[in-house]
Amino acid sequence: MGNRIQEANKEFAAEKQDSFVCRDIVDHHADLICQFLADGTLVFANRAYCRFFGLDPAHIENSKFTDFLSEDDRAFARAHYQSLTPAEPERSQAYRCTGPKGDPVWIEWRHVGKMNDRGALIEVLAFGRDITDRKIAAQTILSEKARAETYLDIAGVMIITLDTKGTVTMVNRRGCDVLGWSAKELVGRNWFDTCLPPDVCQEVKEVARRVGSGDLQVAAQHTNEILTKSGERRLISWYNTMLTDDAGKIVGLLSSGEDITERTRAERALVASEKLKKQILNALPDLVWLKDTEGYYLA
């Protein structure tokens, strides 16, 4: 009997020691770690959490998890962790908080729910990490992307990007105006199948192939007809360049195009008019000549 008691005491001591070790590891972890009841009342917070939010470790029971979140995010955060279920006991979400210096920060939290026998939420273990720099970087990228798209949209020429398979990945407003397609309709479609007359398709594919192989001396500038959504043919003068990734691998084609349809028609009409004028003059039986204001013969 005495041996059993000694063994039980040893097991209890070992479990207690393991608990102390785990608690010590959690307490010294760099991430923000806390545990709270279903109503949000804190029952544990590690040193990083207390230090970050200026919380007294001895009085954490007077605080709730949502107290340190932005007022705009509190109701959403409460609904988020209270939606944990036995089927989905873990969820992650980022919330705005006030940092140690009073500045706004973003913390990404992973919530792990503990349920009772009836499946009701009784406690939540939360792991938080400051992702403010990541958020700022993402917002900066989005802002730069929006600014770039604005520049593209106010450009007076068509700007189109294709991937290596010829799929449209971007088209600016001018491109949409000329083609008659919306960007939503055109992005994801194959450029060659959608926007080129069959009789010029192979020619343009060869140009794209040359650009894709780095042969820009021949393929950098090219003029060809395109087909609008309504079936009209328009003549476009293109300037092409290749798109590469950070490793220098070619990932697509960037083309800027000017619609020269009307200009070309006017030039052809002018040439035809000049030819007709000369034919008429040559057919006249009398001697006729034309001079400019300085007395030079024109015809």
Coordinates of C-alpha atoms in Angstrom, one line a residue:
M1 CA 0.0 0.0 0.0
G2 CA 2.8 2.3 0.9
N3 CA 4.5 1.7 -2.5
R4 CA 1.3 2.7 -4.3
I5 CA 1.1 5.9 -2.3
Q6 CA 4.7 6.7 -3.0
E7 CA 4.2 6.1 -6.8
A8 CA 1.0 8.2 -6.8
N9 CA 2.9 11.0 -5.1
K10 CA 5.7 10.8 -7.6
E11 CA 3.3 10.9 -10.5
F12 CA 1.5 13.9 -9.0
A13 CA 4.9 15.7 -8.4
A14 CA 5.9 14.9 -12.0
E15 CA 2.7 16.3 -13.4
K16 CA 3.0 19.3 -11.2
Q17 CA 6.6 19.8 -12.4
D18 CA 5.5 19.5 -16.0
S19 CA 2.7 22.0 -15.4
F20 CA 5.2 24.4 -13.9
V21 CA 7.6 23.9 -16.9
C22 CA 4.8 24.5 -19.4
R23 CA 3.6 27.5 -17.6
D24 CA 7.2 28.9 -17.5
I25 CA 7.6 28.3 -21.2
V26 CA 4.4 30.1 -22.0
D27 CA 5.1 32.9 -19.6
H28 CA 8.4 33.6 -21.3
H29 CA 7.2 33.2 -24.9
A30 CA 7.6 36.2 -27.2
D31 CA 4.1 35.9 -28.5
L32 CA 1.1 37.4 -26.7
I33 CA -0.7 34.5 -25.0
C34 CA -3.8 34.7 -22.8
Q35 CA -6.7 32.6 -21.6
F36 CA -10.2 33.9 -21.0
L37 CA -13.7 32.7 -20.2
A38 CA -16.5 32.6 -22.7
D39 CA -17.6 36.1 -21.6
G40 CA -14.1 37.4 -22.3
T41 CA -12.8 37.6 -18.7
L42 CA -9.1 37.0 -18.5
V43 CA -7.9 34.1 -16.3
F44 CA -4.2 34.1 -17.5
A45 CA -1.9 36.4 -19.5
N46 CA 1.8 35.8 -20.1
R47 CA 4.5 38.4 -19.6
A48 CA 4.5 39.5 -23.2
Y49 CA 0.8 40.1 -23.1
C50 CA 0.9 42.1 -19.8
R51 CA 3.9 44.1 -21.0
F52 CA 2.4 44.9 -24.3
F53 CA -1.0 46.1 -22.9
G54 CA 0.4 47.6 -19.7
L55 CA -1.5 45.1 -17.6
D56 CA -0.8 44.2 -14.0
P57 CA -0.4 40.4 -13.9
A58 CA -1.8 40.3 -10.4
H59 CA -5.1 41.9 -11.4
I60 CA -5.9 40.4 -14.8
E61 CA -9.3 39.1 -13.6
N62 CA -10.5 42.7 -13.7
S63 CA -10.0 42.8 -17.5
K64 CA -11.6 41.3 -20.5
F65 CA -9.9 40.2 -23.8
T66 CA -11.8 42.8 -25.8
D67 CA -10.8 45.7 -23.5
F68 CA -7.6 46.1 -25.4
L69 CA -9.1 46.0 -28.8
S70 CA -10.2 49.0 -30.9
E71 CA -13.8 49.9 -30.0
D72 CA -14.8 49.3 -33.7
D73 CA -13.5 45.7 -33.5
R74 CA -14.8 44.6 -30.1
A75 CA -18.2 43.3 -31.1
F76 CA -16.8 41.5 -34.1
A77 CA -14.0 39.9 -32.0
R78 CA -16.6 38.8 -29.4
A79 CA -18.8 37.2 -32.1
H80 CA -15.7 35.7 -33.7
Y81 CA -14.4 33.7 -30.7
Q82 CA -17.9 32.9 -29.4
S83 CA -18.6 31.1 -32.7
L84 CA -16.0 28.4 -31.9
T85 CA -17.5 25.0 -31.9
P86 CA -16.3 21.4 -31.4
A87 CA -16.4 21.0 -35.2
E88 CA -14.4 24.3 -35.6
P89 CA -12.4 24.8 -32.4
E90 CA -9.8 27.1 -33.9
R91 CA -10.1 30.3 -35.8
S92 CA -7.7 33.2 -36.7
Q93 CA -8.5 36.9 -37.1
A94 CA -6.6 40.2 -37.0
Y95 CA -7.9 43.1 -34.8
R96 CA -6.8 46.6 -34.2
C97 CA -5.4 47.4 -30.8
T98 CA -3.6 50.3 -29.0
G99 CA 0.1 49.6 -28.7
P100 CA 2.5 50.2 -25.8
K101 CA 3.2 53.8 -27.0
G102 CA -0.4 54.5 -27.6
D103 CA -0.1 54.0 -31.4
P104 CA -2.6 51.8 -33.3
V105 CA -1.3 48.3 -34.1
W106 CA -2.7 45.2 -35.7
I107 CA -2.5 41.9 -33.8
E108 CA -3.3 38.6 -35.4
W109 CA -5.0 36.2 -33.0
R110 CA -5.4 32.5 -33.1
H111 CA -8.3 31.4 -30.9
V112 CA -8.5 27.8 -29.6
G113 CA -11.7 27.0 -27.8
K114 CA -12.3 24.6 -24.9
M115 CA -15.8 23.1 -24.7
N116 CA -17.8 21.3 -22.0
D117 CA -19.4 17.9 -22.4
R118 CA -22.4 19.6 -24.1
G119 CA -20.2 21.3 -26.7
A120 CA -20.6 24.8 -25.2
L121 CA -17.7 27.1 -25.2
I122 CA -16.2 27.6 -21.7
E123 CA -12.7 29.0 -22.3
V124 CA -10.5 30.3 -25.1
L125 CA -6.8 30.2 -25.4
A126 CA -5.5 33.0 -27.6
F127 CA -2.1 33.4 -29.3
G128 CA -1.4 36.9 -30.6
R129 CA 1.4 38.3 -32.9
D130 CA 2.0 41.9 -33.9
I131 CA 1.5 42.1 -37.7
T132 CA 1.4 45.9 -38.0
D133 CA 4.5 46.1 -40.3
R134 CA 2.9 43.4 -42.5
K135 CA -0.4 45.3 -42.6
I136 CA 1.3 48.6 -43.5
A137 CA 3.3 46.9 -46.2
A138 CA 0.2 45.3 -47.7
Q139 CA -1.7 48.6 -47.5
T140 CA 1.3 50.4 -49.2
I141 CA 1.2 47.8 -52.0
L142 CA -2.5 48.2 -52.4
S143 CA -2.1 52.0 -52.5
E144 CA 0.7 51.8 -55.1
K145 CA -1.4 49.4 -57.1
A146 CA -4.4 51.7 -57.0
R147 CA -2.1 54.6 -58.0
A148 CA -0.6 52.7 -60.9
E149 CA -4.0 51.6 -62.1
T150 CA -5.1 55.3 -62.0
Y151 CA -2.1 56.2 -64.1
L152 CA -2.9 53.4 -66.6
D153 CA -6.5 54.5 -66.8
I154 CA -5.7 58.1 -67.7
A155 CA -3.2 57.1 -70.3
G156 CA -4.3 58.0 -73.8
V157 CA -3.2 54.6 -75.2
M158 CA -4.3 51.0 -74.8
I159 CA -2.2 49.1 -72.3
I160 CA -2.6 45.3 -72.0
T161 CA -0.7 42.6 -70.3
L162 CA -0.7 38.9 -71.2
D163 CA 0.7 35.9 -69.5
T164 CA 2.9 33.4 -71.3
K165 CA -0.2 31.5 -72.6
G166 CA -1.7 34.7 -74.1
T167 CA -4.3 35.1 -71.4
V168 CA -5.3 38.7 -70.7
T169 CA -4.2 39.7 -67.1
M170 CA -4.8 43.4 -67.3
V171 CA -6.4 46.0 -69.6
N172 CA -6.7 49.7 -69.0
R173 CA -9.7 51.9 -69.6
R174 CA -8.6 53.1 -73.0
G175 CA -8.2 49.5 -74.0
C176 CA -11.7 48.7 -72.9
D177 CA -13.0 51.7 -74.8
V178 CA -11.4 50.6 -78.0
L179 CA -12.2 46.9 -77.7
G180 CA -15.7 47.3 -76.4
W181 CA -15.1 44.9 -73.6
S182 CA -15.1 45.6 -69.9
A183 CA -12.0 44.7 -67.9
K184 CA -14.1 42.1 -66.0
E185 CA -15.2 40.5 -69.2
L186 CA -11.8 40.5 -70.9
V187 CA -9.4 39.5 -68.1
G188 CA -9.0 35.7 -68.1
R189 CA -9.8 35.4 -71.8
N190 CA -7.3 34.4 -74.4
W191 CA -6.2 37.5 -76.3
F192 CA -5.5 35.8 -79.6
D193 CA -8.9 33.9 -79.7
T194 CA -10.9 36.9 -78.5
C195 CA -9.5 40.1 -80.0
L196 CA -7.7 39.2 -83.2
P197 CA -9.2 38.5 -86.7
P198 CA -8.4 35.0 -87.8
D199 CA -6.3 36.2 -90.7
V200 CA -3.7 38.0 -88.5
C201 CA -3.8 35.7 -85.5
Q202 CA -0.7 33.6 -86.5
E203 CA 1.3 36.7 -87.4
V204 CA 0.7 38.3 -83.9
K205 CA 1.4 35.0 -82.2
E206 CA 4.8 35.0 -83.8
V207 CA 5.4 38.5 -82.6
A208 CA 4.4 37.5 -79.1
R209 CA 6.7 34.4 -79.3
R210 CA 9.6 36.6 -80.3
V211 CA 9.0 39.0 -77.4
G212 CA 8.8 36.0 -75.1
S213 CA 12.2 34.8 -76.3
G214 CA 13.7 38.2 -75.8
D215 CA 13.9 39.2 -79.5
L216 CA 12.8 42.8 -79.1
Q217 CA 14.7 44.2 -82.0
V218 CA 12.2 42.8 -84.4
A219 CA 9.1 42.5 -82.2
A220 CA 9.2 45.7 -80.1
Q221 CA 7.0 47.6 -82.5
H222 CA 4.3 46.0 -84.6
T223 CA 1.1 47.2 -86.3
N224 CA -1.9 44.9 -86.7
E225 CA -5.6 44.9 -86.8
I226 CA -7.7 43.9 -83.7
L227 CA -11.3 42.7 -83.5
T228 CA -13.7 44.6 -81.2
K229 CA -16.6 43.0 -79.3
S230 CA -19.0 44.3 -82.0
G231 CA -16.9 42.7 -84.8
E232 CA -15.3 45.9 -86.0
R233 CA -11.7 45.8 -87.2
R234 CA -9.4 48.5 -85.8
L235 CA -5.7 49.1 -86.7
I236 CA -3.4 49.4 -83.7
S237 CA 0.3 50.4 -83.6
W238 CA 1.8 48.4 -80.7
Y239 CA 5.0 48.8 -78.6
N240 CA 5.8 45.5 -76.9
T241 CA 8.1 44.5 -74.0
M242 CA 8.5 41.4 -71.9
L243 CA 7.5 41.1 -68.2
T244 CA 9.9 39.3 -65.9
D245 CA 9.8 38.1 -62.3
D246 CA 12.4 38.8 -59.6
A247 CA 14.6 36.0 -60.9
G248 CA 14.5 37.4 -64.5
K249 CA 12.2 34.7 -65.8
I250 CA 9.9 36.0 -68.6
V251 CA 6.3 35.7 -67.2
G252 CA 4.3 37.7 -69.8
L253 CA 4.0 40.5 -72.3
L254 CA 3.2 44.2 -71.8
S255 CA 1.9 46.1 -74.8
S256 CA 0.9 49.7 -75.3
G257 CA -1.2 50.4 -78.4
E258 CA -2.4 53.5 -80.3
D259 CA -5.5 53.3 -82.4
I260 CA -4.4 54.6 -85.8
T261 CA -7.5 53.5 -87.7
E262 CA -8.9 57.0 -88.5
R263 CA -5.4 58.4 -89.1
T264 CA -4.6 55.6 -91.6
R265 CA -7.9 56.0 -93.3
A266 CA -7.3 59.8 -93.7
E267 CA -3.8 59.2 -95.0
R268 CA -5.1 56.7 -97.5
A269 CA -7.9 59.0 -98.6
L270 CA -5.3 61.8 -99.1
V271 CA -3.1 59.6 -101.2
A272 CA -6.1 58.5 -103.3
S273 CA -7.1 62.2 -103.7
E274 CA -3.6 63.2 -104.9
K275 CA -3.6 60.3 -107.4
L276 CA -7.0 61.3 -108.7
K277 CA -6.0 65.0 -108.9
K278 CA -3.0 64.1 -111.0
Q279 CA -5.0 61.8 -113.2
I280 CA -7.5 64.6 -113.9
L281 CA -4.7 67.1 -114.6
N282 CA -3.0 64.7 -117.0
A283 CA -6.2 64.1 -118.8
L284 CA -6.8 67.8 -119.5
P285 CA -6.1 68.9 -123.2
D286 CA -4.9 72.4 -122.1
L287 CA -1.6 73.2 -120.4
V288 CA -2.2 73.5 -116.7
W289 CA 0.2 74.0 -113.9
L290 CA 0.1 74.8 -110.2
K291 CA 2.4 77.2 -108.3
D292 CA 2.8 78.0 -104.6
T293 CA 2.8 81.6 -103.3
E294 CA 6.6 81.8 -103.9
G295 CA 6.3 80.8 -107.5
Y296 CA 7.4 77.2 -107.3
Y297 CA 5.7 74.7 -109.5
L298 CA 3.6 72.1 -107.6
A299 CA 2.2 70.1 -110.5

